[in-house]
JSON list of C-alpha atoms in Angstrom, two decimals:
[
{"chain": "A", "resi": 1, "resn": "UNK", "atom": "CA", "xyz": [-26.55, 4.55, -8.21]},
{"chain": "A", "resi": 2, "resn": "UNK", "atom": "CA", "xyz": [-23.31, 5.46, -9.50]},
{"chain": "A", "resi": 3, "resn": "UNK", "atom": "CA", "xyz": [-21.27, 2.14, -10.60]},
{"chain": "A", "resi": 4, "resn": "UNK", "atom": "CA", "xyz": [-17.90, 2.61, -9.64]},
{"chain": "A", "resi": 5, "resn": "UNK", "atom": "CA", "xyz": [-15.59, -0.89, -10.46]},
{"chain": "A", "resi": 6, "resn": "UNK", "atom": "CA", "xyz": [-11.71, 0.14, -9.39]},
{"chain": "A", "resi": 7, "resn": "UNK", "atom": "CA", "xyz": [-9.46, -2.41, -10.89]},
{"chain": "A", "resi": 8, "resn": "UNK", "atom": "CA", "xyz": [-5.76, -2.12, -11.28]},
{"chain": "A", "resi": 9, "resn": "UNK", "atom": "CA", "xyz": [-4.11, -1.01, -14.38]},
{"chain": "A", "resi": 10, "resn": "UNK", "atom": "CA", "xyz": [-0.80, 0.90, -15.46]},
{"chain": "A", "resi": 11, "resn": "UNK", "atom": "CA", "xyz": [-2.36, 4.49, -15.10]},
{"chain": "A", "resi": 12, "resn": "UNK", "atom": "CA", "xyz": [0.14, 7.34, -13.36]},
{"chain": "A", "resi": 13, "resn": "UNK", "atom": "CA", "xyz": [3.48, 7.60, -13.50]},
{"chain": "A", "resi": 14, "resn": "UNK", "atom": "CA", "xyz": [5.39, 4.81, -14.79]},
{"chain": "A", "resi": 15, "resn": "UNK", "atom": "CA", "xyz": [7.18, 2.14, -12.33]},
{"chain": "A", "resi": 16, "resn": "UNK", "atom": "CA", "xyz": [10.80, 2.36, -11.78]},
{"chain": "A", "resi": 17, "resn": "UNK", "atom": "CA", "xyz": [12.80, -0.93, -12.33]},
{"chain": "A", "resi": 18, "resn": "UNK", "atom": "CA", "xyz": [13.87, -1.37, -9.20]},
{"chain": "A", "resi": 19, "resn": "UNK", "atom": "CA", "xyz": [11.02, -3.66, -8.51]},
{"chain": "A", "resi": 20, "resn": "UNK", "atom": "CA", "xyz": [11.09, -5.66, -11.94]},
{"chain": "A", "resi": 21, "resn": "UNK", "atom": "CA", "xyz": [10.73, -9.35, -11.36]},
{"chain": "A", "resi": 22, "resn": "UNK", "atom": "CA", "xyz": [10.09, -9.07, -7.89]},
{"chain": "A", "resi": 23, "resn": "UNK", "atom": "CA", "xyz": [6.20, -10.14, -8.22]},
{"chain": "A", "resi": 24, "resn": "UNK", "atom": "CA", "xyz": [5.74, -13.77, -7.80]},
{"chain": "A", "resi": 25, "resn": "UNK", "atom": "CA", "xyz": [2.76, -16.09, -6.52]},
{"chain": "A", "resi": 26, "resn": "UNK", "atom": "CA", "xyz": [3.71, -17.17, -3.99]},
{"chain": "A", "resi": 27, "resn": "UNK", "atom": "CA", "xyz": [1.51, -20.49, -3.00]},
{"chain": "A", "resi": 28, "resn": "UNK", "atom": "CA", "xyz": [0.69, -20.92, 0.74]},
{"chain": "A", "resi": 29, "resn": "UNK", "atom": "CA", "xyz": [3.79, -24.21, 1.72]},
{"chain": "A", "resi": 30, "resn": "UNK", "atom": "CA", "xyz": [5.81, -23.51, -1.34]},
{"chain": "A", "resi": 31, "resn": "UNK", "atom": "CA", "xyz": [9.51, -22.80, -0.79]},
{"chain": "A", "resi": 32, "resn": "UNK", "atom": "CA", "xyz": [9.06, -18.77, -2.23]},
{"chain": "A", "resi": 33, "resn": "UNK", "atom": "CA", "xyz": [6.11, -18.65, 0.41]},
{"chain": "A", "resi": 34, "resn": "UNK", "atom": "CA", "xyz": [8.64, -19.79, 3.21]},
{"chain": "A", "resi": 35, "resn": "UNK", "atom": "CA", "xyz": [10.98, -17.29, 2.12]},
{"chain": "A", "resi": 36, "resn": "UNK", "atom": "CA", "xyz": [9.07, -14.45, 2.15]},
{"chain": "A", "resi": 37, "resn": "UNK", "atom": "CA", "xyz": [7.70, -15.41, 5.53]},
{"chain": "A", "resi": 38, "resn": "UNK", "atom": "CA", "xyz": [10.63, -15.55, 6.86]},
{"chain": "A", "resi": 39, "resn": "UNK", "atom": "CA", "xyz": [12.17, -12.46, 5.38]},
{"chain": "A", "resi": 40, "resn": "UNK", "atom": "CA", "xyz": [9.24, -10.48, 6.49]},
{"chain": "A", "resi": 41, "resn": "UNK", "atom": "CA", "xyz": [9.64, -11.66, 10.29]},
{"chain": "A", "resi": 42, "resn": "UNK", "atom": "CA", "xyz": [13.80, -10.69, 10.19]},
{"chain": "A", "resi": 43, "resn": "UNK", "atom": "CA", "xyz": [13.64, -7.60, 8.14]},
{"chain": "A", "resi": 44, "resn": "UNK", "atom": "CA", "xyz": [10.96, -6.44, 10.76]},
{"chain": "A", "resi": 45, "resn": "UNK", "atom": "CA", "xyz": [12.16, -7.39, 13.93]},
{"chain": "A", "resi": 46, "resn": "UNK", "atom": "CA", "xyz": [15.77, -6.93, 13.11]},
{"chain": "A", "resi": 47, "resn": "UNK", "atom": "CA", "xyz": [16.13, -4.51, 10.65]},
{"chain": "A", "resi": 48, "resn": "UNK", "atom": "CA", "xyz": [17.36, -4.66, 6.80]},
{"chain": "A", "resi": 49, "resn": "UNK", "atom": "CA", "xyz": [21.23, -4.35, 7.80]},
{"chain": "A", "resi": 50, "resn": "UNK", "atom": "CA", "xyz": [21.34, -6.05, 10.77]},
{"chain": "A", "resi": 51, "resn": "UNK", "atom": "CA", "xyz": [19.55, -9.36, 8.18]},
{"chain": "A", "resi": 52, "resn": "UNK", "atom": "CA", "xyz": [21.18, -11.94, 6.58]},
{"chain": "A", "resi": 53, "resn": "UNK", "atom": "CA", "xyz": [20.46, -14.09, 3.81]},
{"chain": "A", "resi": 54, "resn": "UNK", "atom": "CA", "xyz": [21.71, -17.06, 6.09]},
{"chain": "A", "resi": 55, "resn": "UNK", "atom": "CA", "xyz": [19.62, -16.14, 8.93]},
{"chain": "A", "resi": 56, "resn": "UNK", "atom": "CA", "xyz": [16.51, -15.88, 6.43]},
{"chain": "A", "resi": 57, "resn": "UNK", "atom": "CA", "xyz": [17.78, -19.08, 5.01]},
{"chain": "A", "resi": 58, "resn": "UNK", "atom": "CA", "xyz": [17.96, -20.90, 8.57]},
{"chain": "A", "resi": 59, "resn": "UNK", "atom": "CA", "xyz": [14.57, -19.25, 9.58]},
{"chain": "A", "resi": 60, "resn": "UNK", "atom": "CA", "xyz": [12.90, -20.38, 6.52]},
{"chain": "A", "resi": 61, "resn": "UNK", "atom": "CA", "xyz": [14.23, -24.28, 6.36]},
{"chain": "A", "resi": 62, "resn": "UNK", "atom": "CA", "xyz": [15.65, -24.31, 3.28]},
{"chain": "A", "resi": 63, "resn": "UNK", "atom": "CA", "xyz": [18.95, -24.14, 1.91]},
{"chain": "A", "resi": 64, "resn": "UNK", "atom": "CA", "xyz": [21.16, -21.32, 0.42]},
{"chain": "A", "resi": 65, "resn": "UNK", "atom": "CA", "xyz": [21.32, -22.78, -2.97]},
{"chain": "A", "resi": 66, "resn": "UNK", "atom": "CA", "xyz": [17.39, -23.04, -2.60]},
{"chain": "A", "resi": 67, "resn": "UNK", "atom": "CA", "xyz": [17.16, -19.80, -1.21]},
{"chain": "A", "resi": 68, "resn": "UNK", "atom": "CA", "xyz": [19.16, -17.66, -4.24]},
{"chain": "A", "resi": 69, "resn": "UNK", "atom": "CA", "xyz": [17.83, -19.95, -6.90]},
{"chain": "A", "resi": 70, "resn": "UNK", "atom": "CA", "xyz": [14.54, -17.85, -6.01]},
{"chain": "A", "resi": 71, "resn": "UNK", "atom": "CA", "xyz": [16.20, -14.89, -4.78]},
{"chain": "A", "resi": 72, "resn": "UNK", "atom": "CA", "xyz": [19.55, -13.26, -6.37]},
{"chain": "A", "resi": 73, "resn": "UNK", "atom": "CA", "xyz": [19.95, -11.14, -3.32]},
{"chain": "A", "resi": 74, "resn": "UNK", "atom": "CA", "xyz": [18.42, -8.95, -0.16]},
{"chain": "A", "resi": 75, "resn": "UNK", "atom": "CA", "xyz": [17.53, -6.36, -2.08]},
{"chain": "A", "resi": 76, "resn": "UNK", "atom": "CA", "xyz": [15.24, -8.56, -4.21]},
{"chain": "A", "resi": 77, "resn": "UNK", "atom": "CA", "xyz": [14.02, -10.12, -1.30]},
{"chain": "A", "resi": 78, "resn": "UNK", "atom": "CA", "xyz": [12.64, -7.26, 0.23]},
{"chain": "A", "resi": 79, "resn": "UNK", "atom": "CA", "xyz": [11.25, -5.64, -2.65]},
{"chain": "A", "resi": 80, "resn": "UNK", "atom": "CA", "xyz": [9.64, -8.85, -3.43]},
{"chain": "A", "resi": 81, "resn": "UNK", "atom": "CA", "xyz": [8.48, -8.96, 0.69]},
{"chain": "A", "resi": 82, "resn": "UNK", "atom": "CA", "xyz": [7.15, -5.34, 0.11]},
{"chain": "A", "resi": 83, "resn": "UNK", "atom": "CA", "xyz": [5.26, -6.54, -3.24]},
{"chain": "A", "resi": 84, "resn": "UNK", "atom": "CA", "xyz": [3.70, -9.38, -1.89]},
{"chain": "A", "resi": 85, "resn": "UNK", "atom": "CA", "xyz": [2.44, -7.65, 0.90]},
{"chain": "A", "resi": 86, "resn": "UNK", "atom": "CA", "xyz": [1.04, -5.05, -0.46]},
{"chain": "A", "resi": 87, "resn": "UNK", "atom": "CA", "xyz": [-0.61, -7.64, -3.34]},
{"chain": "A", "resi": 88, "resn": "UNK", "atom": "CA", "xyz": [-2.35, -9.20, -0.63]},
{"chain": "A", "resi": 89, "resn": "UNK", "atom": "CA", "xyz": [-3.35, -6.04, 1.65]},
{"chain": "A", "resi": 90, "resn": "UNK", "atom": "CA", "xyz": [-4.37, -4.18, -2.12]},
{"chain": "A", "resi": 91, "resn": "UNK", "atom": "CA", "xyz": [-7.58, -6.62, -1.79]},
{"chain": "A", "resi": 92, "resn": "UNK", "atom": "CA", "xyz": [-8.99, -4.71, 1.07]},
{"chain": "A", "resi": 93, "resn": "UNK", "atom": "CA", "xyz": [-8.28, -1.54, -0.77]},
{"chain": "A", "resi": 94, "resn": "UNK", "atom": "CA", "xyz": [-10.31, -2.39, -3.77]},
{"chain": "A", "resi": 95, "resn": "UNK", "atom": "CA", "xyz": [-14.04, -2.53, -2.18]},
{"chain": "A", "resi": 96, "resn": "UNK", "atom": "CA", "xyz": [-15.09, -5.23, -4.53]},
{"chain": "A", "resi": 97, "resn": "UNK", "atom": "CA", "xyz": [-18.70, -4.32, -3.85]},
{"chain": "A", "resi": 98, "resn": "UNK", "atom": "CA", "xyz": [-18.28, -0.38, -4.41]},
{"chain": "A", "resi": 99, "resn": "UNK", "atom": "CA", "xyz": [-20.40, -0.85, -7.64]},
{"chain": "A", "resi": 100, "resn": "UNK", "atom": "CA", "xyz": [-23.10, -0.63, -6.09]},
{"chain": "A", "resi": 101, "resn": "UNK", "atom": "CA", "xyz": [-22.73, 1.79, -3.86]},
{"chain": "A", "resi": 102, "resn": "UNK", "atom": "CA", "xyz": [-23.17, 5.59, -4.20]},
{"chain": "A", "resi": 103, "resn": "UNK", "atom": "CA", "xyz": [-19.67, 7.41, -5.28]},
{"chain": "A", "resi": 104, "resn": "UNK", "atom": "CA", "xyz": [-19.64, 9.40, -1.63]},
{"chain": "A", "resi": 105, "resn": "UNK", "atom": "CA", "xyz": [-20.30, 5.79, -0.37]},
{"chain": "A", "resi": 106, "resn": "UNK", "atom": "CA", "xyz": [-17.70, 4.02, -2.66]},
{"chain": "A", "resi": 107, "resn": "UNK", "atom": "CA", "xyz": [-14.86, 6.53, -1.80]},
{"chain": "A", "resi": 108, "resn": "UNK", "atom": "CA", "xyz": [-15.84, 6.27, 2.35]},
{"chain": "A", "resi": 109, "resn": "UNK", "atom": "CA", "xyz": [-15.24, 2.34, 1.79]},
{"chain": "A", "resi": 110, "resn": "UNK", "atom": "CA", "xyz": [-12.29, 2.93, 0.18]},
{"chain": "A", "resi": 111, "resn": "UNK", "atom": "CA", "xyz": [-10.87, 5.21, 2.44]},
{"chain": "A", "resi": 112, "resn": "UNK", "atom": "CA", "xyz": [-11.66, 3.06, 6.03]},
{"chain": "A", "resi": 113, "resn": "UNK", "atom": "CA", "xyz": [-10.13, 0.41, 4.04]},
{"chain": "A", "resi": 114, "resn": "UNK", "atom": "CA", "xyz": [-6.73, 2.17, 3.22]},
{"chain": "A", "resi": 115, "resn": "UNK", "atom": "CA", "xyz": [-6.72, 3.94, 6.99]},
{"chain": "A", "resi": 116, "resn": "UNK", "atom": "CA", "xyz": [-7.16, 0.20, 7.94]},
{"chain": "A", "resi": 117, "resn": "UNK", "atom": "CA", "xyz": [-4.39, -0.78, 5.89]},
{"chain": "A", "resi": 118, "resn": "UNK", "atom": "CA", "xyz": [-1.88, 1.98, 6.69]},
{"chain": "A", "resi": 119, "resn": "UNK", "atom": "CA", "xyz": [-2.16, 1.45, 10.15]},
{"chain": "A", "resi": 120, "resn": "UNK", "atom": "CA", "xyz": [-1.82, -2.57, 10.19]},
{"chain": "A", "resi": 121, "resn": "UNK", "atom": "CA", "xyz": [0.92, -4.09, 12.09]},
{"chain": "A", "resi": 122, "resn": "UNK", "atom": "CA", "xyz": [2.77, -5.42, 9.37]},
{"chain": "A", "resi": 123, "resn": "UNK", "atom": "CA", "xyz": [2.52, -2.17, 6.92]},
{"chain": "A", "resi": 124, "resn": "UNK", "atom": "CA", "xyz": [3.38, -0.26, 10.32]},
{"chain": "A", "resi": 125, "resn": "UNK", "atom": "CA", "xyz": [6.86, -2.19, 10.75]},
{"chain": "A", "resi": 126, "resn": "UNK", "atom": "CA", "xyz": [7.76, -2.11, 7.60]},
{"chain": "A", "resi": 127, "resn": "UNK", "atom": "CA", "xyz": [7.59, 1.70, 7.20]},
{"chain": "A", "resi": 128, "resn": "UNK", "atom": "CA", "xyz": [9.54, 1.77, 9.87]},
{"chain": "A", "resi": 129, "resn": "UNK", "atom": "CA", "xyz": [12.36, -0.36, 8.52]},
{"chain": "A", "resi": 130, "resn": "UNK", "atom": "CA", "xyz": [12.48, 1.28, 6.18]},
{"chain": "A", "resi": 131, "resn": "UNK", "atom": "CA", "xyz": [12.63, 5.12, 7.66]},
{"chain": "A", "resi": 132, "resn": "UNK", "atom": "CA", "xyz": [15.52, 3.85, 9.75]},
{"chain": "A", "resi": 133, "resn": "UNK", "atom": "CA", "xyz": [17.59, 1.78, 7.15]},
{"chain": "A", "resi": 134, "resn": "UNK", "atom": "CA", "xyz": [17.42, 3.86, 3.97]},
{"chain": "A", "resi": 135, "resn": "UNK", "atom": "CA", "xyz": [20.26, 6.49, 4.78]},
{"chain": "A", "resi": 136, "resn": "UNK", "atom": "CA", "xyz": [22.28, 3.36, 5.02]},
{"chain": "A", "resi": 137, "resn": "UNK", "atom": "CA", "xyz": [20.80, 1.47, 2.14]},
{"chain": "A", "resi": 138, "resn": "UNK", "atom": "CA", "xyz": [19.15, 4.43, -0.78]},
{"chain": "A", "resi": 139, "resn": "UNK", "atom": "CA", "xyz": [17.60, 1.52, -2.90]},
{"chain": "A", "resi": 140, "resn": "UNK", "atom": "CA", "xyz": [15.92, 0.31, 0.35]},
{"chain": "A", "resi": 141, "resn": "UNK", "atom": "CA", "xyz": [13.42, 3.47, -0.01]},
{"chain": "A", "resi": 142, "resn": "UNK", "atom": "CA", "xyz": [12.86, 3.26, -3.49]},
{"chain": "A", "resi": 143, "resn": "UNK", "atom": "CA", "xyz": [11.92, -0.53, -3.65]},
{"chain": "A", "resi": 144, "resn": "UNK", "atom": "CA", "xyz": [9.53, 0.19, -1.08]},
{"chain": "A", "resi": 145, "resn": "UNK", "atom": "CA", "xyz": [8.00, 3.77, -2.46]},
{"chain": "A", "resi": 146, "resn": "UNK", "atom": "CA", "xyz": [7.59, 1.49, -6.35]},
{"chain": "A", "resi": 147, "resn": "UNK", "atom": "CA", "xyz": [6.08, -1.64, -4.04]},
{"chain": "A", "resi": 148, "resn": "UNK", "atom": "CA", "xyz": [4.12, -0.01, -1.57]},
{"chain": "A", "resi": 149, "resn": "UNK", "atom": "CA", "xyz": [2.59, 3.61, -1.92]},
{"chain": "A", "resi": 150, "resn": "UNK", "atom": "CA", "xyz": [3.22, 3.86, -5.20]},
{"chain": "A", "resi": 151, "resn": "UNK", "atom": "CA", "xyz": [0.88, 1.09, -6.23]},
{"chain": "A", "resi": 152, "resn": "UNK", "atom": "CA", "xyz": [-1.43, 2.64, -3.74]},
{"chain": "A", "resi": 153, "resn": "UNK", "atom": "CA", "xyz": [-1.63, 5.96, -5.47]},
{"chain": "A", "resi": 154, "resn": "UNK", "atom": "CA", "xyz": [-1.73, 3.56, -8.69]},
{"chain": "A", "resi": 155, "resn": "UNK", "atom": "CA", "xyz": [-4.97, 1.74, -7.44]},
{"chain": "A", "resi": 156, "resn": "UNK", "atom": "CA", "xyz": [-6.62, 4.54, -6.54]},
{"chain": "A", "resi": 157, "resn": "UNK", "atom": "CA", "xyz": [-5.63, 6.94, -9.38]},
{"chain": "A", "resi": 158, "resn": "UNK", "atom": "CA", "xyz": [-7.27, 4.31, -11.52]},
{"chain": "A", "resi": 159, "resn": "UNK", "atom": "CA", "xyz": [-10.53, 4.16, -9.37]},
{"chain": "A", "resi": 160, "resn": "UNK", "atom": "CA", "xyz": [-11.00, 8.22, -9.73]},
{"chain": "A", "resi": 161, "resn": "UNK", "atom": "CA", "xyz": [-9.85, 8.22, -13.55]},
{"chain": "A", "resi": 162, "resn": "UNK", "atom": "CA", "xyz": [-12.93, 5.70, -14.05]},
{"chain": "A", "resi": 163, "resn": "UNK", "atom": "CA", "xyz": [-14.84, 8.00, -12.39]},
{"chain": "A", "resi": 164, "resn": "UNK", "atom": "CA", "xyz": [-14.19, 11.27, -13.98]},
{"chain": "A", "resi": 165, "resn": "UNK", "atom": "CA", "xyz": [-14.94, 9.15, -17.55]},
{"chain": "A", "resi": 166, "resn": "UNK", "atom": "CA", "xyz": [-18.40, 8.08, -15.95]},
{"chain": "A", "resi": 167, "resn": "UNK", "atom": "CA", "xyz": [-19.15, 12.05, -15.01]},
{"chain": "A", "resi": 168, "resn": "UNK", "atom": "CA", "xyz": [-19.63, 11.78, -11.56]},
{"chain": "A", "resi": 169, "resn": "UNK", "atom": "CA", "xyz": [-15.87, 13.92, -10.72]},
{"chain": "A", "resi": 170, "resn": "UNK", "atom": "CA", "xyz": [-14.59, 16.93, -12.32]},
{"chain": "A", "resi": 171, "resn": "UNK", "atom": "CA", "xyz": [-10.68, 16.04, -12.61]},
{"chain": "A", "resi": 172, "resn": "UNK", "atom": "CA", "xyz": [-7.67, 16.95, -14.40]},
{"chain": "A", "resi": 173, "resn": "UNK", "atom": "CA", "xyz": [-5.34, 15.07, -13.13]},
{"chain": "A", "resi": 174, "resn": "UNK", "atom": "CA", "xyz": [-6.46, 11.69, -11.73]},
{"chain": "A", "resi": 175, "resn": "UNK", "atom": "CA", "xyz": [-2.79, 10.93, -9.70]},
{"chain": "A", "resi": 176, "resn": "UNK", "atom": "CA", "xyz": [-2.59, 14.12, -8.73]},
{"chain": "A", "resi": 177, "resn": "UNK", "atom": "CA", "xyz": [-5.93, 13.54, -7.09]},
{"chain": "A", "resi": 178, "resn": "UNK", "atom": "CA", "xyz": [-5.30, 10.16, -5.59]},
{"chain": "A", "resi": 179, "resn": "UNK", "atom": "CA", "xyz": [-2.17, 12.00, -3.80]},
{"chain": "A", "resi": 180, "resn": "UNK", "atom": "CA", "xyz": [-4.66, 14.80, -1.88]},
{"chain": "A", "resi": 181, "resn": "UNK", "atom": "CA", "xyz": [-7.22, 11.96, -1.10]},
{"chain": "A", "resi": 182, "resn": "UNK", "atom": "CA", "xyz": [-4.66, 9.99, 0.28]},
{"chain": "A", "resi": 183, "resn": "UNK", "atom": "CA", "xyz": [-2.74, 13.27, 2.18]},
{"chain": "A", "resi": 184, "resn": "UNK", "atom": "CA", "xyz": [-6.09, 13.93, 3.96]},
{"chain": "A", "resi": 185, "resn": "UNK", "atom": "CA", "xyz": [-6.25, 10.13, 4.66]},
{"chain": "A", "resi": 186, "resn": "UNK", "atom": "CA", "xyz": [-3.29, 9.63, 6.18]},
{"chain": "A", "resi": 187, "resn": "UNK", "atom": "CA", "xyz": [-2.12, 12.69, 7.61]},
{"chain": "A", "resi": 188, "resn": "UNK", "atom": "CA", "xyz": [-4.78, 12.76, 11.01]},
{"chain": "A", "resi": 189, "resn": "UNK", "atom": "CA", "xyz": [-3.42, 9.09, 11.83]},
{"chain": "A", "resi": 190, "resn": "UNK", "atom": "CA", "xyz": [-0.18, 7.97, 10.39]},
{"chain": "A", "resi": 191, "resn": "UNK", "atom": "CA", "xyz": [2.34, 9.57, 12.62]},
{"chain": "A", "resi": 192, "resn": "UNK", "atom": "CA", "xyz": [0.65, 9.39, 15.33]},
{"chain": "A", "resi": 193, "resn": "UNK", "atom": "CA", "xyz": [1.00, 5.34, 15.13]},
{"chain": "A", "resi": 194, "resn": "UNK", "atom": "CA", "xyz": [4.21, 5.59, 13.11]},
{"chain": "A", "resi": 195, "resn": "UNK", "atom": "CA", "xyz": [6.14, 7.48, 16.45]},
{"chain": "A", "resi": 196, "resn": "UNK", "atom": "CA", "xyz": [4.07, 5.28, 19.08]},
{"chain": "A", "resi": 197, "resn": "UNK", "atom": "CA", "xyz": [1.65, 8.93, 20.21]},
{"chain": "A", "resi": 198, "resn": "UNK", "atom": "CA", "xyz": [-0.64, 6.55, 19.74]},
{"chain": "A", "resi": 199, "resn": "UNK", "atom": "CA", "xyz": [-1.37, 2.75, 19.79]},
{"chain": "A", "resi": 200, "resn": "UNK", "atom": "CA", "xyz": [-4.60, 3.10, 18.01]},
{"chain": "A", "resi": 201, "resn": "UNK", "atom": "CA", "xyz": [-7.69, 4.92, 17.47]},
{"chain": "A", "resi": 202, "resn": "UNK", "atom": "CA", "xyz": [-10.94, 3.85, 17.45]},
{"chain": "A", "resi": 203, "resn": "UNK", "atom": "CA", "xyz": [-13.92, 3.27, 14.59]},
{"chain": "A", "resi": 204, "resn": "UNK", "atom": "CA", "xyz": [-15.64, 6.38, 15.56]},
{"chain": "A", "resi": 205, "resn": "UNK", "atom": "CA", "xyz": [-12.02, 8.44, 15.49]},
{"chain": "A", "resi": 206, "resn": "UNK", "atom": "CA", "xyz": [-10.76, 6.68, 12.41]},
{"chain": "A", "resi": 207, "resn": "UNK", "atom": "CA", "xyz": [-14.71, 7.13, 10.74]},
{"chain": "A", "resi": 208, "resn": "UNK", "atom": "CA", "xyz": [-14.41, 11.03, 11.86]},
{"chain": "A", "resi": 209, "resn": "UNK", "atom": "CA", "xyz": [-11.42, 11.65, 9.40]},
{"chain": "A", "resi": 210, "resn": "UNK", "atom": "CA", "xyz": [-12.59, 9.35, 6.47]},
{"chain": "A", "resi": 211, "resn": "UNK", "atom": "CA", "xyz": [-16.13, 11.05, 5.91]},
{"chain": "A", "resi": 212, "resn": "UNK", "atom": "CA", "xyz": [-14.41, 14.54, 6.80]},
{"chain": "A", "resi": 213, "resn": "UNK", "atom": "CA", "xyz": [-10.94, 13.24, 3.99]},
{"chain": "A", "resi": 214, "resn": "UNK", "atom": "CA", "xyz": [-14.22, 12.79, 1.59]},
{"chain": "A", "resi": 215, "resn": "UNK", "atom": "CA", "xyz": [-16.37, 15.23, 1.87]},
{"chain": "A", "resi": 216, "resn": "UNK", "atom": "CA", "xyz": [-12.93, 17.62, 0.98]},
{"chain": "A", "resi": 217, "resn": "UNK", "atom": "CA", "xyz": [-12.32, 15.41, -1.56]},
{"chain": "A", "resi": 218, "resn": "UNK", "atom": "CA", "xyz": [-16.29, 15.68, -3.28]},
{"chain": "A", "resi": 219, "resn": "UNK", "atom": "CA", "xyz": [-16.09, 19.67, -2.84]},
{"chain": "A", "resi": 220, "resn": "UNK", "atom": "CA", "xyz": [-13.03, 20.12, -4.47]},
{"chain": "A", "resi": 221, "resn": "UNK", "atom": "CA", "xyz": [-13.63, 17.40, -7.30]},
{"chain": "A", "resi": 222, "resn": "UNK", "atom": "CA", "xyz": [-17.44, 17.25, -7.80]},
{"chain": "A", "resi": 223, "resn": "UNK", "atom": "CA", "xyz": [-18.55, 18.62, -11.32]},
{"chain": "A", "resi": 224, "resn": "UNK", "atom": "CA", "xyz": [-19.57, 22.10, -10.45]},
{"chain": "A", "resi": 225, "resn": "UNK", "atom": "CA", "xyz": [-23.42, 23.08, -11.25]}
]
């Protein structure tokens, strides 16, 4: 059995600082926890513009003063929304028990899990908040590329780089690689969600495209001979 353990690390391309400071742990009841709820509700039902800080101030009980003491501004907000999203969601994406499964096993498990993941409510209204508010707002798409897919692609280039150092993949460029797993991943199902074609698919559909994403993958990246 291949033992594959993906952890997360600084591998890839480095972060921008757009999202410096912005990762926080946020305990369940704790004033940053209430904030972030609350931000996450507005910026997706409302929109980034059309948000205030009062309104996620009023929504979230607490003051202003309380609110900027954690927060300098909406920009930080949402990139520290994003982040803590995508903190939480990034523990489906890991497969804890992938060490101890075969590497064509390990990489299906990872890829239901990010399918699962890209097409959750929440990641689903935040992409589109931010498709529709970042010709109005640049930084808007950048916090969210750094805090989102970005540490995605991170995750994940990590996972094949540990790989490739074990022998079970032939590849040059582990980020590079984590970009056409992902393409092949999310390509079949993400638009068609994103626009509303679709409201879902189901296991067998969404199964379909992860073994066919991986088998791709293995012939294009398994060591040859």
């Amino acid at each position: 059995m291949t033992r594959m353990v993906m952890q997360e690390s600084s591998t890839g391309p480095a972060a921008a600082d757009l999202t410096a400071g912005t990762t926080m742990d946020a305990k369940q009841g704790s004033k940053p926890a209430q904030i972030l709820a609350a931000a996450k509700e507005l910026f997706t039902s409302q929109g980034f513009g059309a948000t205030s800080m009062d309104a996620i101030a009023r929504t979230a009980n607490v003051s202003k003063a309380t609110l900027y003491a954690h927060f300098s501004g909406k920009e930080e907000l949402f990139a520290a929304m994003v982040s803590n999203e995508c903190r939480a969601q990034s523990r489906l994406l890991l497969a804890p028990d992938a060490d101890d499964r075969e590497l064509t096993e390990a990489l299906r498990e990872i890829g239901r899990n990010y399918v699962a993941l890209l097409l959750s409510p929440p990641a689903v209204a935040i992409f589109r908040v931010v498709v529709a508010e970042t010709a109005r707002f640049p930084d808007l798409g950048r916090i969210f590329f750094e805090s989102g897919p970005n540490q995605m692609r991170r995750t994940l280039s990590d996972f094949l780089a540990k790989a490739v150092e074990q022998g079970w993949l032939d590849i040059e460029d582990s980020w590079r690689a984590a970009e056409h797993l992902i393409g092949m991943l999310q390509t079949p199902v993400h638009l068609c969600v994103l626009f509303g074609l679709k409201d879902s698919f189901t296991e067998g559909e969404l199964d379909k495209v992860v073994k066919d994403a991986v088998g791709a993958f293995l012939r294009a990246y398994l060591p040859r001979g």
